[in-house]
């Protein structure tokens, strides 16, 4: 038996129950991982509260991302062996001291990436990789608005967009978060709970507005985010930390300047093994070179419920990880 955090009934953070579970032996094409650090993400809250139904029914082990060491290899696995250091983002089952995982969805960790860095960035960092390089190609001269700039995805996005040569405008919920976002790549910050962020974007850009808005907030920042875009700009709605955006009339995009809107998810961008590996290599390169840092709030695995309270209570900055 090993320690894990399961949800038996959808609900608030208290629905996360720390208990012992039995982990099966790895089957065909699978590995067993002794997990050294597990990532906490907003999507874990969506599953916990039932906004996203669990595909494996109840109870389920929460969590979608971890890093650790291969301790057993199932039949048919040729690329990985006992002792290899690996990390993954994938199906539920992350919040546990050990887990069985499909070998073809795990990636080997370079020596210069720690387990804690990996657990803090596989989901969030791969997301930023595709958001900045594929959903909209950010480069020198791009003006981008990143909401929740001091959050997990936000801090990685600010650093990486800055590294690519963009002008980065970040919204944040407090002055402390503004400081953190500025130290991590944001050129300008806006306190979007106190200030009119559209007016501030107009002021900062001298009326030029942004090429792209990365919006993981959802309900509370829509449709104002559209007003931060120049004609033919890109609205990238990649999450719903404040709740989902209500259905809207597509003509709103024409009226606000022939805008593009997309609702992307990592699962599609990293569906093919080749894409997953090349995206991970790109991420390992920017983190390995220290162009992007992965600051993380650490909690013991048994305190998973507290980590969710803090994440949903907007108390965390950067990544959040659990240590089994
Ligand atoms: N589509 C994808 O592929 C993908 C992948 C990963 C994550 N995501 C999405 O990215 C977003 C960020 O995820 P994360 O794990 O990095 O979380 P996070 O940004 O660390 O935490 C969420 C932040 O959102 C802000 N926020 C605004 N309104 C909020 C509200 N009503 N309740 C809670 N927080 C609110 C808070 O920052 P302030 O205090 O500064 O406002 C909070 O710190 C989430 O929407 C997540 O679902 C999407």
CSV table of N, CA and C in Angstrom, one decimal, residues 143-147 167-172 175 178 182 187-210 213 224-225 227-229:
chain,number,residue,atom,x,y,z
A,143,UNK,N,3.0,42.3,-28.8
A,143,UNK,CA,2.5,42.9,-27.5
A,143,UNK,C,1.5,41.9,-27.0
A,144,UNK,N,1.7,41.3,-25.9
A,144,UNK,CA,0.8,40.3,-25.4
A,144,UNK,C,0.3,40.7,-24.0
A,145,UNK,N,-1.0,40.3,-23.7
A,145,UNK,CA,-1.5,40.5,-22.4
A,145,UNK,C,-1.7,39.1,-21.8
A,146,UNK,N,-1.2,38.9,-20.6
A,146,UNK,CA,-1.2,37.6,-19.9
A,146,UNK,C,-2.0,37.9,-18.6
A,147,UNK,N,-3.2,37.3,-18.5
A,147,UNK,CA,-4.0,37.4,-17.3
A,147,UNK,C,-3.4,36.5,-16.2
A,167,UNK,N,6.7,42.3,-25.7
A,167,UNK,CA,6.4,43.2,-24.7
A,167,UNK,C,5.2,42.6,-23.9
A,168,UNK,N,5.5,42.4,-22.6
A,168,UNK,CA,4.6,41.6,-21.8
A,168,UNK,C,3.8,42.5,-20.8
A,169,UNK,N,2.5,42.4,-20.9
A,169,UNK,CA,1.6,43.1,-20.0
A,169,UNK,C,0.9,42.0,-19.2
A,170,UNK,N,1.0,42.1,-17.9
A,170,UNK,CA,0.4,41.1,-17.0
A,170,UNK,C,-0.6,41.7,-16.1
A,171,UNK,N,-1.8,41.0,-15.9
A,171,UNK,CA,-2.8,41.4,-14.9
A,171,UNK,C,-2.5,40.6,-13.7
A,172,UNK,N,-2.7,41.2,-12.5
A,172,UNK,CA,-2.5,40.5,-11.2
A,172,UNK,C,-3.5,41.0,-10.2
A,175,UNK,N,-0.7,43.9,-5.2
A,175,UNK,CA,0.6,44.6,-5.4
A,175,UNK,C,1.7,43.6,-5.3
A,178,UNK,N,2.1,41.8,-8.3
A,178,UNK,CA,2.7,42.7,-9.4
A,178,UNK,C,4.2,42.6,-9.3
A,182,UNK,N,6.6,41.2,-12.2
A,182,UNK,CA,7.7,42.1,-12.8
A,182,UNK,C,9.1,41.5,-12.7
A,187,UNK,N,6.7,43.4,-18.3
A,187,UNK,CA,7.2,44.7,-18.4
A,187,UNK,C,6.2,45.7,-17.7
A,188,UNK,N,5.0,45.4,-17.8
A,188,UNK,CA,3.9,46.2,-17.2
A,188,UNK,C,3.0,45.3,-16.4
A,189,UNK,N,2.4,45.8,-15.3
A,189,UNK,CA,1.4,45.0,-14.6
A,189,UNK,C,0.2,45.9,-14.4
A,190,UNK,N,-1.0,45.3,-14.3
A,190,UNK,CA,-2.2,46.0,-14.1
A,190,UNK,C,-2.9,45.2,-12.9
A,191,UNK,N,-3.4,46.0,-12.0
A,191,UNK,CA,-4.2,45.4,-10.8
A,191,UNK,C,-5.6,45.3,-11.3
A,192,UNK,N,-5.9,44.2,-12.0
A,192,UNK,CA,-7.2,44.1,-12.6
A,192,UNK,C,-8.5,44.0,-11.7
A,193,UNK,N,-8.2,43.9,-10.4
A,193,UNK,CA,-9.4,43.9,-9.5
A,193,UNK,C,-9.7,45.4,-9.1
A,194,UNK,N,-8.7,46.3,-9.3
A,194,UNK,CA,-8.9,47.7,-8.9
A,194,UNK,C,-9.0,48.6,-10.0
A,195,UNK,N,-8.3,48.2,-11.1
A,195,UNK,CA,-8.2,49.1,-12.3
A,195,UNK,C,-9.0,48.6,-13.5
A,196,UNK,N,-9.4,49.5,-14.4
A,196,UNK,CA,-10.0,49.1,-15.6
A,196,UNK,C,-8.9,48.6,-16.5
A,197,UNK,N,-8.8,47.3,-16.7
A,197,UNK,CA,-7.6,46.8,-17.4
A,197,UNK,C,-7.6,47.2,-18.9
A,198,UNK,N,-8.8,47.4,-19.5
A,198,UNK,CA,-8.9,47.8,-20.9
A,198,UNK,C,-8.3,49.2,-21.1
A,199,UNK,N,-8.7,50.1,-20.2
A,199,UNK,CA,-8.1,51.4,-20.2
A,199,UNK,C,-6.6,51.4,-20.0
A,200,UNK,N,-6.2,50.6,-19.1
A,200,UNK,CA,-4.7,50.6,-18.8
A,200,UNK,C,-3.9,50.0,-20.0
A,201,UNK,N,-4.5,49.0,-20.7
A,201,UNK,CA,-3.8,48.4,-21.8
A,201,UNK,C,-3.7,49.5,-22.9
A,202,UNK,N,-4.8,50.3,-23.1
A,202,UNK,CA,-4.8,51.3,-24.1
A,202,UNK,C,-3.7,52.3,-23.8
A,203,UNK,N,-3.6,52.7,-22.5
A,203,UNK,CA,-2.6,53.7,-22.1
A,203,UNK,C,-1.2,53.1,-22.3
A,204,UNK,N,-0.9,51.9,-21.8
A,204,UNK,CA,0.4,51.3,-21.9
A,204,UNK,C,0.9,51.2,-23.4
A,205,UNK,N,-0.1,50.8,-24.3
A,205,UNK,CA,0.3,50.6,-25.7
A,205,UNK,C,0.1,51.8,-26.5
A,206,UNK,N,-0.2,52.9,-25.9
A,206,UNK,CA,-0.5,54.2,-26.6
A,206,UNK,C,-1.6,53.9,-27.7
A,207,UNK,N,-2.5,53.1,-27.4
A,207,UNK,CA,-3.7,52.9,-28.3
A,207,UNK,C,-3.5,51.8,-29.3
A,208,UNK,N,-2.2,51.2,-29.4
A,208,UNK,CA,-2.0,50.2,-30.4
A,208,UNK,C,-2.7,48.9,-30.0
A,209,UNK,N,-2.9,48.6,-28.8
A,209,UNK,CA,-3.5,47.4,-28.2
A,209,UNK,C,-2.6,46.2,-28.5
A,210,UNK,N,-3.2,45.0,-28.1
A,210,UNK,CA,-2.3,43.8,-28.1
A,210,UNK,C,-2.5,42.9,-29.3
A,213,UNK,N,-4.2,38.1,-26.5
A,213,UNK,CA,-4.5,38.0,-25.1
A,213,UNK,C,-4.6,36.5,-24.7
A,224,UNK,N,-14.3,41.8,-21.8
A,224,UNK,CA,-13.4,42.9,-21.8
A,224,UNK,C,-12.0,42.6,-22.5
A,225,UNK,N,-11.6,41.3,-22.3
A,225,UNK,CA,-10.3,40.9,-22.9
A,225,UNK,C,-10.3,41.2,-24.4
A,227,UNK,N,-11.5,43.7,-25.9
A,227,UNK,CA,-11.3,45.1,-26.2
A,227,UNK,C,-9.8,45.5,-26.0
A,228,UNK,N,-9.0,44.5,-25.6
A,228,UNK,CA,-7.6,44.8,-25.5
A,228,UNK,C,-6.8,44.4,-26.8
A,229,UNK,N,-7.6,43.9,-27.8
A,229,UNK,CA,-6.9,43.4,-29.0
A,229,UNK,C,-7.0,44.4,-30.1
